[in-house]
Amino acid sequence: MFQKINALVATAAVAALLVSGSAFASGPVKIKFSHVVAENTPKGQMANKFKDLVGERLAGKYEVEVFPNSQLFGDNKVLEAMLLGDVQMAAPALSKYSRFTKKLQIYDLPFLFKDMAAVEKFQKGPVGQELLGSIGKKGLVGLGYLHNGMKQLSSSKALKVPADADGLKFRIMSSDVLAAQFKAVGATPLKKPFSEVFTLLQTKAIDGQENTWSNIYSKKFFEVQPYITETNHGLLDYMVVTSKEFWMGLPDADRAVIKKSLDEAIAFGNDVAAKKAMDDRKKIIDSKRTEVIELTDAERAQWVEVMKPVWVEFEKEIGKDNIDAAYKSNM
Ligand code: SIN
């Protein structure tokens, strides 16, 4: 796999030269931004805001084209496509980078962060910032973190304690940590692209999935899942990413304006994320299409007890110091 990625890095260098050599002569440089979620989600709104800001500030020189809903690439293909110069920006979930670095698996550890304030604190600190650079050797540049929120468990069966999930099939993102988390409760994890989740649930090919309120709402998972357990057991966060060749091929002044626009768009997206986590939860409850189960402290403690040993399993790959630093951000 790493050989394949290195070959892609070399190809990206050629592609970037072609882009920068011909770009300004033939109209604005196109910055294709590909993502898999709906436009009204935190990521969708962030990408559209970024497009607008770049459009205002660099009109005629750069044009951001946003491709939502996996229209251009799914998250399983987008990073390779980026290295080939077929797309310039994306914001895959942190769970989808494990082919590029094992360090970002930290963000998938169950029950590591108690809330989004802890996530924010960790990401702004030295370890969080170092992790942002962890994909640098593979020809990619992490431009910033973007939040979605905490994940909940949806299922065809009411889940109150871990034993309720025993024997069920859950769709997961392409993460070994998430696979271990579901195996810990006796369930079968299946790595599937986001674009397939609704159909898999609707046809009952799988029993459940984990996601945030905004993804469960915008992709209508709640209409085909009779139960959602409010576990807040894990994090769904993103890294906005570009290729090193594209990024470093930009004139310094333009790169600074694009980065400033992105930082502002991310701040906007984070505000949207905080609001949507509450609003979309309420819309789902009000719809009466599904039952939202709130756990008692004793029930939640059982999920923590069964899932938390996953931390030790991945300690070597992630780094114990990194896990300790993340855990401390809760204090
Ligand atoms: C996303 O929010 O980008 C997709 C998350 C998923 O694949 O579940």
mmCIF file of C-alpha atoms and ligand atoms in Angstrom:
data_model
loop_
_atom_site.group_PDB
_atom_site.id
_atom_site.type_symbol
_atom_site.label_atom_id
_atom_site.label_comp_id
_atom_site.label_asym_id
_atom_site.label_seq_id
_atom_site.Cartn_x
_atom_site.Cartn_y
_atom_site.Cartn_z
ATOM 1 C CA MET A 1 0.000 0.000 0.000
ATOM 2 C CA PHE A 2 2.761 2.494 0.917
ATOM 3 C CA GLN A 3 4.511 1.813 -2.433
ATOM 4 C CA LYS A 4 1.273 2.656 -4.189
ATOM 5 C CA ILE A 5 0.961 5.876 -2.189
ATOM 6 C CA ASN A 6 4.586 6.846 -3.018
ATOM 7 C CA ALA A 7 3.917 6.293 -6.728
ATOM 8 C CA LEU A 8 0.857 8.511 -6.418
ATOM 9 C CA VAL A 9 2.953 11.211 -4.711
ATOM 10 C CA ALA A 10 5.332 11.244 -7.699
ATOM 11 C CA THR A 11 2.426 11.459 -10.149
ATOM 12 C CA ALA A 12 0.968 14.314 -8.118
ATOM 13 C CA ALA A 13 4.149 16.345 -8.605
ATOM 14 C CA VAL A 14 3.733 16.154 -12.377
ATOM 15 C CA ALA A 15 0.009 16.914 -12.168
ATOM 16 C CA ALA A 16 0.646 19.973 -9.984
ATOM 17 C CA LEU A 17 3.241 21.319 -12.406
ATOM 18 C CA LEU A 18 0.747 20.979 -15.225
ATOM 19 C CA VAL A 19 -1.922 22.769 -13.166
ATOM 20 C CA SER A 20 0.271 25.669 -12.059
ATOM 21 C CA GLY A 21 1.899 26.087 -15.481
ATOM 22 C CA SER A 22 -1.303 26.500 -17.443
ATOM 23 C CA ALA A 23 -3.768 27.721 -14.828
ATOM 24 C CA PHE A 24 -3.777 31.498 -14.935
ATOM 25 C CA ALA A 25 -3.444 31.619 -18.725
ATOM 26 C CA SER A 26 -6.698 29.717 -19.195
ATOM 27 C CA GLY A 27 -8.997 31.285 -16.583
ATOM 28 C CA PRO A 28 -9.354 30.846 -12.837
ATOM 29 C CA VAL A 29 -7.646 27.940 -11.111
ATOM 30 C CA LYS A 30 -10.334 25.455 -10.156
ATOM 31 C CA ILE A 31 -10.191 24.153 -6.597
ATOM 32 C CA LYS A 32 -12.396 21.077 -6.570
ATOM 33 C CA PHE A 33 -13.688 20.343 -3.047
ATOM 34 C CA SER A 34 -15.179 16.870 -2.772
ATOM 35 C CA HIS A 35 -17.174 15.564 0.166
ATOM 36 C CA VAL A 36 -19.657 12.828 0.954
ATOM 37 C CA VAL A 37 -22.296 14.501 3.105
ATOM 38 C CA ALA A 38 -25.340 16.648 2.371
ATOM 39 C CA GLU A 39 -24.993 20.395 1.772
ATOM 40 C CA ASN A 40 -26.913 21.323 4.926
ATOM 41 C CA THR A 41 -24.465 19.526 7.256
ATOM 42 C CA PRO A 42 -21.571 21.246 9.101
ATOM 43 C CA LYS A 43 -19.097 20.062 6.453
ATOM 44 C CA GLY A 44 -21.408 20.939 3.556
ATOM 45 C CA GLN A 45 -21.979 24.429 4.924
ATOM 46 C CA MET A 46 -18.297 24.929 5.669
ATOM 47 C CA ALA A 47 -17.337 23.981 2.086
ATOM 48 C CA ASN A 48 -19.924 26.373 0.621
ATOM 49 C CA LYS A 49 -18.731 29.179 2.916
ATOM 50 C CA PHE A 50 -15.151 28.550 1.800
ATOM 51 C CA LYS A 51 -16.268 28.742 -1.834
ATOM 52 C CA ASP A 52 -18.002 32.081 -1.176
ATOM 53 C CA LEU A 53 -15.028 33.588 0.690
ATOM 54 C CA VAL A 54 -12.516 32.584 -1.986
ATOM 55 C CA GLY A 55 -14.964 33.852 -4.618
ATOM 56 C CA GLU A 56 -15.110 37.265 -2.894
ATOM 57 C CA ARG A 57 -11.396 37.582 -2.266
ATOM 58 C CA LEU A 58 -9.789 36.001 -5.309
ATOM 59 C CA ALA A 59 -12.458 36.467 -7.966
ATOM 60 C CA GLY A 60 -11.212 35.647 -11.454
ATOM 61 C CA LYS A 61 -8.055 33.962 -10.131
ATOM 62 C CA TYR A 62 -9.488 30.978 -8.219
ATOM 63 C CA GLU A 63 -12.830 29.257 -8.253
ATOM 64 C CA VAL A 64 -13.880 26.690 -5.649
ATOM 65 C CA GLU A 65 -16.219 24.016 -6.989
ATOM 66 C CA VAL A 66 -17.948 21.986 -4.265
ATOM 67 C CA PHE A 67 -19.087 18.418 -4.992
ATOM 68 C CA PRO A 68 -21.303 17.140 -2.109
ATOM 69 C CA ASN A 69 -22.968 13.743 -1.527
ATOM 70 C CA SER A 70 -20.074 11.618 -2.937
ATOM 71 C CA GLN A 71 -20.864 13.065 -6.402
ATOM 72 C CA LEU A 72 -17.200 13.210 -7.363
ATOM 73 C CA PHE A 73 -15.425 10.764 -5.044
ATOM 74 C CA GLY A 74 -16.317 8.666 -2.021
ATOM 75 C CA ASP A 75 -13.976 8.929 0.965
ATOM 76 C CA ASN A 76 -12.354 5.613 0.051
ATOM 77 C CA LYS A 77 -11.024 7.088 -3.232
ATOM 78 C CA VAL A 78 -10.655 10.800 -2.625
ATOM 79 C CA LEU A 79 -7.152 10.855 -1.119
ATOM 80 C CA GLU A 80 -5.645 8.833 -3.955
ATOM 81 C CA ALA A 81 -7.493 11.084 -6.434
ATOM 82 C CA MET A 82 -5.997 14.094 -4.649
ATOM 83 C CA LEU A 83 -2.488 12.743 -5.083
ATOM 84 C CA LEU A 84 -3.243 12.365 -8.791
ATOM 85 C CA GLY A 85 -4.405 15.999 -9.011
ATOM 86 C CA ASP A 86 -8.027 15.048 -9.823
ATOM 87 C CA VAL A 87 -9.367 16.906 -6.779
ATOM 88 C CA GLN A 88 -7.705 19.608 -4.696
ATOM 89 C CA MET A 89 -9.520 19.595 -1.362
ATOM 90 C CA ALA A 90 -11.616 17.304 0.804
ATOM 91 C CA ALA A 91 -12.429 16.792 4.460
ATOM 92 C CA PRO A 92 -12.695 13.057 5.180
ATOM 93 C CA ALA A 93 -13.532 11.899 8.668
ATOM 94 C CA LEU A 94 -10.375 11.332 10.736
ATOM 95 C CA SER A 95 -11.340 7.641 10.797
ATOM 96 C CA LYS A 96 -10.567 7.412 7.068
ATOM 97 C CA TYR A 97 -6.834 8.252 7.162
ATOM 98 C CA SER A 98 -5.446 4.998 8.507
ATOM 99 C CA ARG A 99 -3.777 4.067 5.183
ATOM 100 C CA PHE A 100 -1.745 7.255 5.561
ATOM 101 C CA THR A 101 -1.054 7.314 9.307
ATOM 102 C CA LYS A 102 -1.968 5.182 12.304
ATOM 103 C CA LYS A 103 -1.668 8.135 14.690
ATOM 104 C CA LEU A 104 -5.040 9.663 13.797
ATOM 105 C CA GLN A 105 -6.724 6.496 15.036
ATOM 106 C CA ILE A 106 -6.645 8.236 18.415
ATOM 107 C CA TYR A 107 -9.806 10.101 17.455
ATOM 108 C CA ASP A 108 -11.728 6.817 17.102
ATOM 109 C CA LEU A 109 -11.007 5.534 20.603
ATOM 110 C CA PRO A 110 -14.360 5.043 22.343
ATOM 111 C CA PHE A 111 -15.171 7.285 25.299
ATOM 112 C CA LEU A 112 -11.878 9.192 25.034
ATOM 113 C CA PHE A 113 -13.324 12.717 24.895
ATOM 114 C CA LYS A 114 -16.151 13.663 27.211
ATOM 115 C CA ASP A 115 -17.413 16.497 24.995
ATOM 116 C CA MET A 116 -16.528 18.781 22.086
ATOM 117 C CA ALA A 117 -14.837 21.310 24.383
ATOM 118 C CA ALA A 118 -12.294 18.611 25.286
ATOM 119 C CA VAL A 119 -11.776 17.806 21.595
ATOM 120 C CA GLU A 120 -11.201 21.482 20.806
ATOM 121 C CA LYS A 121 -8.738 21.843 23.695
ATOM 122 C CA PHE A 122 -6.748 18.797 22.587
ATOM 123 C CA GLN A 123 -6.651 19.809 18.923
ATOM 124 C CA LYS A 124 -5.418 23.317 19.735
ATOM 125 C CA GLY A 125 -2.653 21.926 21.971
ATOM 126 C CA PRO A 126 0.781 20.652 20.873
ATOM 127 C CA VAL A 127 -0.181 16.989 20.363
ATOM 128 C CA GLY A 128 -3.317 17.838 18.388
ATOM 129 C CA GLN A 129 -1.296 20.165 16.145
ATOM 130 C CA GLU A 130 1.436 17.558 15.681
ATOM 131 C CA LEU A 131 -1.207 15.015 14.627
ATOM 132 C CA LEU A 132 -2.474 17.478 12.016
ATOM 133 C CA GLY A 133 0.949 17.169 10.400
ATOM 134 C CA SER A 134 1.022 13.371 10.620
ATOM 135 C CA ILE A 135 0.014 12.837 6.977
ATOM 136 C CA GLY A 136 2.739 15.183 5.697
ATOM 137 C CA LYS A 137 5.141 12.437 4.623
ATOM 138 C CA LYS A 138 2.534 10.975 2.299
ATOM 139 C CA GLY A 139 2.206 14.020 0.071
ATOM 140 C CA LEU A 140 -0.826 15.439 1.870
ATOM 141 C CA VAL A 141 -1.221 18.581 3.966
ATOM 142 C CA GLY A 142 -3.636 18.735 6.900
ATOM 143 C CA LEU A 143 -5.046 22.265 6.753
ATOM 144 C CA GLY A 144 -7.304 22.164 9.793
ATOM 145 C CA TYR A 145 -9.705 20.166 11.913
ATOM 146 C CA LEU A 146 -13.436 20.547 11.473
ATOM 147 C CA HIS A 147 -16.051 19.266 13.905
ATOM 148 C CA ASN A 148 -19.213 17.334 13.361
ATOM 149 C CA GLY A 149 -19.927 16.004 16.848
ATOM 150 C CA MET A 150 -20.367 12.972 19.042
ATOM 151 C CA LYS A 151 -21.689 9.711 17.565
ATOM 152 C CA GLN A 152 -24.826 7.836 18.572
ATOM 153 C CA LEU A 153 -25.783 4.218 17.886
ATOM 154 C CA SER A 154 -28.771 3.535 15.658
ATOM 155 C CA SER A 155 -30.192 0.040 15.369
ATOM 156 C CA SER A 156 -33.076 -2.205 14.410
ATOM 157 C CA LYS A 157 -33.121 -3.329 18.052
ATOM 158 C CA ALA A 158 -33.318 -1.297 21.259
ATOM 159 C CA LEU A 159 -29.779 -1.023 22.658
ATOM 160 C CA LYS A 160 -29.501 -0.279 26.350
ATOM 161 C CA VAL A 161 -26.558 -2.378 27.436
ATOM 162 C CA PRO A 162 -23.670 -3.833 25.391
ATOM 163 C CA ALA A 163 -25.187 -7.342 25.479
ATOM 164 C CA ASP A 164 -28.074 -5.994 23.346
ATOM 165 C CA ALA A 165 -25.635 -5.453 20.455
ATOM 166 C CA ASP A 166 -24.290 -9.006 20.586
ATOM 167 C CA GLY A 167 -24.589 -10.702 17.172
ATOM 168 C CA LEU A 168 -25.747 -7.560 15.309
ATOM 169 C CA LYS A 169 -24.076 -6.189 12.162
ATOM 170 C CA PHE A 170 -22.959 -2.555 12.212
ATOM 171 C CA ARG A 171 -21.648 -0.450 9.360
ATOM 172 C CA ILE A 172 -18.432 1.368 10.283
ATOM 173 C CA MET A 173 -16.037 3.747 8.548
ATOM 174 C CA SER A 174 -12.755 2.225 7.381
ATOM 175 C CA SER A 175 -11.130 2.123 10.804
ATOM 176 C CA ASP A 176 -9.639 -0.826 12.675
ATOM 177 C CA VAL A 177 -10.346 0.911 15.988
ATOM 178 C CA LEU A 178 -14.028 1.111 15.155
ATOM 179 C CA ALA A 179 -13.945 -2.541 14.129
ATOM 180 C CA ALA A 180 -12.407 -3.468 17.499
ATOM 181 C CA GLN A 181 -14.974 -1.340 19.325
ATOM 182 C CA PHE A 182 -17.883 -3.320 17.825
ATOM 183 C CA LYS A 183 -16.132 -6.666 18.235
ATOM 184 C CA ALA A 184 -15.759 -5.790 21.932
ATOM 185 C CA VAL A 185 -19.553 -5.913 22.293
ATOM 186 C CA GLY A 186 -19.867 -9.133 20.268
ATOM 187 C CA ALA A 187 -21.129 -7.373 17.122
ATOM 188 C CA THR A 188 -19.896 -7.729 13.534
ATOM 189 C CA PRO A 189 -18.426 -4.550 12.022
ATOM 190 C CA LEU A 190 -18.615 -3.983 8.253
ATOM 191 C CA LYS A 191 -16.496 -1.288 6.589
ATOM 192 C CA LYS A 192 -18.736 0.367 4.006
ATOM 193 C CA PRO A 193 -18.782 3.741 2.237
ATOM 194 C CA PHE A 194 -21.081 6.402 3.647
ATOM 195 C CA SER A 195 -23.003 6.560 0.359
ATOM 196 C CA GLU A 196 -24.223 2.970 0.875
ATOM 197 C CA VAL A 197 -25.420 3.240 4.474
ATOM 198 C CA PHE A 198 -29.044 4.221 3.884
ATOM 199 C CA THR A 199 -29.663 1.349 1.456
ATOM 200 C CA LEU A 200 -27.889 -1.158 3.693
ATOM 201 C CA LEU A 201 -30.139 -0.118 6.580
ATOM 202 C CA GLN A 202 -33.296 0.043 4.494
ATOM 203 C CA THR A 203 -32.785 -3.422 3.030
ATOM 204 C CA LYS A 204 -31.794 -4.755 6.478
ATOM 205 C CA ALA A 205 -28.471 -6.004 5.104
ATOM 206 C CA ILE A 206 -27.070 -4.506 8.317
ATOM 207 C CA ASP A 207 -28.687 -3.932 11.708
ATOM 208 C CA GLY A 208 -27.213 -0.621 12.672
ATOM 209 C CA GLN A 209 -24.602 2.085 12.377
ATOM 210 C CA GLU A 210 -22.964 4.854 14.400
ATOM 211 C CA ASN A 211 -23.141 8.503 13.442
ATOM 212 C CA THR A 212 -23.817 12.063 14.526
ATOM 213 C CA TRP A 213 -27.241 13.655 14.815
ATOM 214 C CA SER A 214 -26.689 15.757 11.685
ATOM 215 C CA ASN A 215 -25.674 12.786 9.522
ATOM 216 C CA ILE A 216 -28.489 10.617 10.889
ATOM 217 C CA TYR A 217 -30.937 13.420 10.117
ATOM 218 C CA SER A 218 -29.640 14.636 6.739
ATOM 219 C CA LYS A 219 -29.295 11.112 5.310
ATOM 220 C CA LYS A 220 -32.627 9.997 6.807
ATOM 221 C CA PHE A 221 -31.144 7.040 8.685
ATOM 222 C CA PHE A 222 -33.704 7.714 11.439
ATOM 223 C CA GLU A 223 -36.501 6.825 9.009
ATOM 224 C CA VAL A 224 -35.179 3.283 8.595
ATOM 225 C CA GLN A 225 -33.883 2.666 12.129
ATOM 226 C CA PRO A 226 -36.489 2.198 14.869
ATOM 227 C CA TYR A 227 -34.040 2.971 17.706
ATOM 228 C CA ILE A 228 -31.255 5.443 18.363
ATOM 229 C CA THR A 229 -29.307 5.142 21.598
ATOM 230 C CA GLU A 230 -27.769 8.394 22.776
ATOM 231 C CA THR A 231 -24.368 7.019 23.703
ATOM 232 C CA ASN A 232 -22.049 9.910 22.753
ATOM 233 C CA HIS A 233 -19.483 7.109 22.697
ATOM 234 C CA GLY A 234 -17.174 8.434 20.016
ATOM 235 C CA LEU A 235 -16.189 11.401 17.923
ATOM 236 C CA LEU A 236 -16.841 12.259 14.276
ATOM 237 C CA ASP A 237 -14.377 14.925 13.294
ATOM 238 C CA TYR A 238 -12.703 15.826 10.005
ATOM 239 C CA MET A 239 -9.397 16.942 8.637
ATOM 240 C CA VAL A 240 -9.499 19.378 5.752
ATOM 241 C CA VAL A 241 -6.783 18.179 3.432
ATOM 242 C CA THR A 242 -5.017 19.093 0.204
ATOM 243 C CA SER A 243 -2.023 17.732 -1.670
ATOM 244 C CA LYS A 244 1.399 19.110 -0.873
ATOM 245 C CA GLU A 245 2.097 19.622 -4.555
ATOM 246 C CA PHE A 246 -1.013 21.669 -5.148
ATOM 247 C CA TRP A 247 -0.611 23.679 -1.949
ATOM 248 C CA MET A 248 3.068 24.486 -2.312
ATOM 249 C CA GLY A 249 2.572 25.216 -6.031
ATOM 250 C CA LEU A 250 0.370 28.214 -5.147
ATOM 251 C CA PRO A 251 1.918 31.705 -4.998
ATOM 252 C CA ASP A 252 2.547 32.609 -1.309
ATOM 253 C CA ALA A 253 0.124 35.544 -1.248
ATOM 254 C CA ASP A 254 -2.720 33.491 -2.768
ATOM 255 C CA ARG A 255 -2.045 30.590 -0.420
ATOM 256 C CA ALA A 256 -2.327 32.958 2.549
ATOM 257 C CA VAL A 257 -5.711 34.279 1.372
ATOM 258 C CA ILE A 258 -6.995 30.752 0.706
ATOM 259 C CA LYS A 259 -5.838 29.573 4.144
ATOM 260 C CA LYS A 260 -7.437 32.570 5.884
ATOM 261 C CA SER A 261 -10.692 31.884 4.007
ATOM 262 C CA LEU A 262 -10.541 28.254 5.046
ATOM 263 C CA ASP A 263 -9.875 29.097 8.709
ATOM 264 C CA GLU A 264 -12.907 31.380 8.708
ATOM 265 C CA ALA A 265 -15.032 28.759 6.959
ATOM 266 C CA ILE A 266 -13.965 26.151 9.539
ATOM 267 C CA ALA A 267 -14.900 28.461 12.435
ATOM 268 C CA PHE A 268 -18.270 28.948 10.755
ATOM 269 C CA GLY A 269 -18.648 25.171 10.198
ATOM 270 C CA ASN A 270 -17.852 24.485 13.862
ATOM 271 C CA ASP A 271 -20.607 26.852 14.968
ATOM 272 C CA VAL A 272 -23.008 25.100 12.585
ATOM 273 C CA ALA A 273 -21.922 21.723 14.022
ATOM 274 C CA ALA A 274 -22.668 22.757 17.615
ATOM 275 C CA LYS A 275 -26.090 24.091 16.675
ATOM 276 C CA LYS A 276 -27.046 21.191 14.403
ATOM 277 C CA ALA A 277 -26.156 18.590 17.026
ATOM 278 C CA MET A 278 -28.980 20.007 19.153
ATOM 279 C CA ASP A 279 -31.417 20.990 16.386
ATOM 280 C CA ASP A 280 -31.211 17.749 14.393
ATOM 281 C CA ARG A 281 -31.546 15.662 17.570
ATOM 282 C CA LYS A 282 -34.761 17.520 18.327
ATOM 283 C CA LYS A 283 -36.055 17.144 14.758
ATOM 284 C CA ILE A 284 -35.429 13.392 14.927
ATOM 285 C CA ILE A 285 -37.268 13.077 18.259
ATOM 286 C CA ASP A 286 -40.139 15.260 17.034
ATOM 287 C CA SER A 287 -40.495 13.167 13.865
ATOM 288 C CA LYS A 288 -41.599 10.163 15.988
ATOM 289 C CA ARG A 289 -40.124 7.910 13.289
ATOM 290 C CA THR A 290 -37.685 6.411 15.763
ATOM 291 C CA GLU A 291 -37.304 6.050 19.524
ATOM 292 C CA VAL A 292 -34.382 7.893 21.081
ATOM 293 C CA ILE A 293 -33.100 5.956 24.074
ATOM 294 C CA GLU A 294 -31.313 7.834 26.850
ATOM 295 C CA LEU A 295 -29.006 5.694 28.968
ATOM 296 C CA THR A 296 -28.898 5.697 32.744
ATOM 297 C CA ASP A 297 -25.461 6.261 34.285
ATOM 298 C CA ALA A 298 -25.275 2.563 35.160
ATOM 299 C CA GLU A 299 -26.112 1.485 31.592
ATOM 300 C CA ARG A 300 -23.587 3.897 30.100
ATOM 301 C CA ALA A 301 -20.931 2.637 32.517
ATOM 302 C CA GLN A 302 -21.374 -0.845 31.030
ATOM 303 C CA TRP A 303 -20.613 0.426 27.490
ATOM 304 C CA VAL A 304 -17.525 2.217 28.793
ATOM 305 C CA GLU A 305 -16.316 -0.883 30.621
ATOM 306 C CA VAL A 306 -16.668 -3.148 27.577
ATOM 307 C CA MET A 307 -15.333 -0.745 24.932
ATOM 308 C CA LYS A 308 -12.500 1.007 26.779
ATOM 309 C CA PRO A 309 -10.032 -1.940 26.601
ATOM 310 C CA VAL A 310 -9.735 -1.072 22.890
ATOM 311 C CA TRP A 311 -7.420 1.782 23.970
ATOM 312 C CA VAL A 312 -4.731 -0.681 25.093
ATOM 313 C CA GLU A 313 -5.046 -2.680 21.879
ATOM 314 C CA PHE A 314 -4.043 0.381 19.805
ATOM 315 C CA GLU A 315 -1.688 2.030 22.290
ATOM 316 C CA LYS A 316 1.452 1.027 20.367
ATOM 317 C CA GLU A 317 0.264 2.389 17.030
ATOM 318 C CA ILE A 318 -1.153 5.609 18.434
ATOM 319 C CA GLY A 319 1.325 6.273 21.225
ATOM 320 C CA LYS A 320 0.450 6.093 24.919
ATOM 321 C CA ASP A 321 1.655 9.672 25.503
ATOM 322 C CA ASN A 322 -0.745 10.905 22.846
ATOM 323 C CA ILE A 323 -3.654 9.033 24.438
ATOM 324 C CA ASP A 324 -2.737 10.410 27.873
ATOM 325 C CA ALA A 325 -2.607 13.964 26.476
ATOM 326 C CA ALA A 326 -6.025 13.518 24.860
ATOM 327 C CA TYR A 327 -7.514 12.120 28.058
ATOM 328 C CA LYS A 328 -6.128 15.079 30.052
ATOM 329 C CA SER A 329 -8.027 17.487 27.816
ATOM 330 C CA ASN A 330 -11.179 16.355 29.642
ATOM 331 C CA MET A 331 -9.949 18.012 32.863
HETATM 332 C C1 SIN B 1 -18.900 12.170 6.975
HETATM 333 O O1 SIN B 1 -19.490 12.769 7.884
HETATM 334 O O2 SIN B 1 -18.093 12.680 6.230
HETATM 335 C C2 SIN B 1 -19.232 10.714 6.749
HETATM 336 C C3 SIN B 1 -19.165 9.937 7.987
HETATM 337 C C4 SIN B 1 -19.345 8.449 7.731
HETATM 338 O O3 SIN B 1 -18.759 7.891 6.796
HETATM 339 O O4 SIN B 1 -20.069 7.833 8.530
#
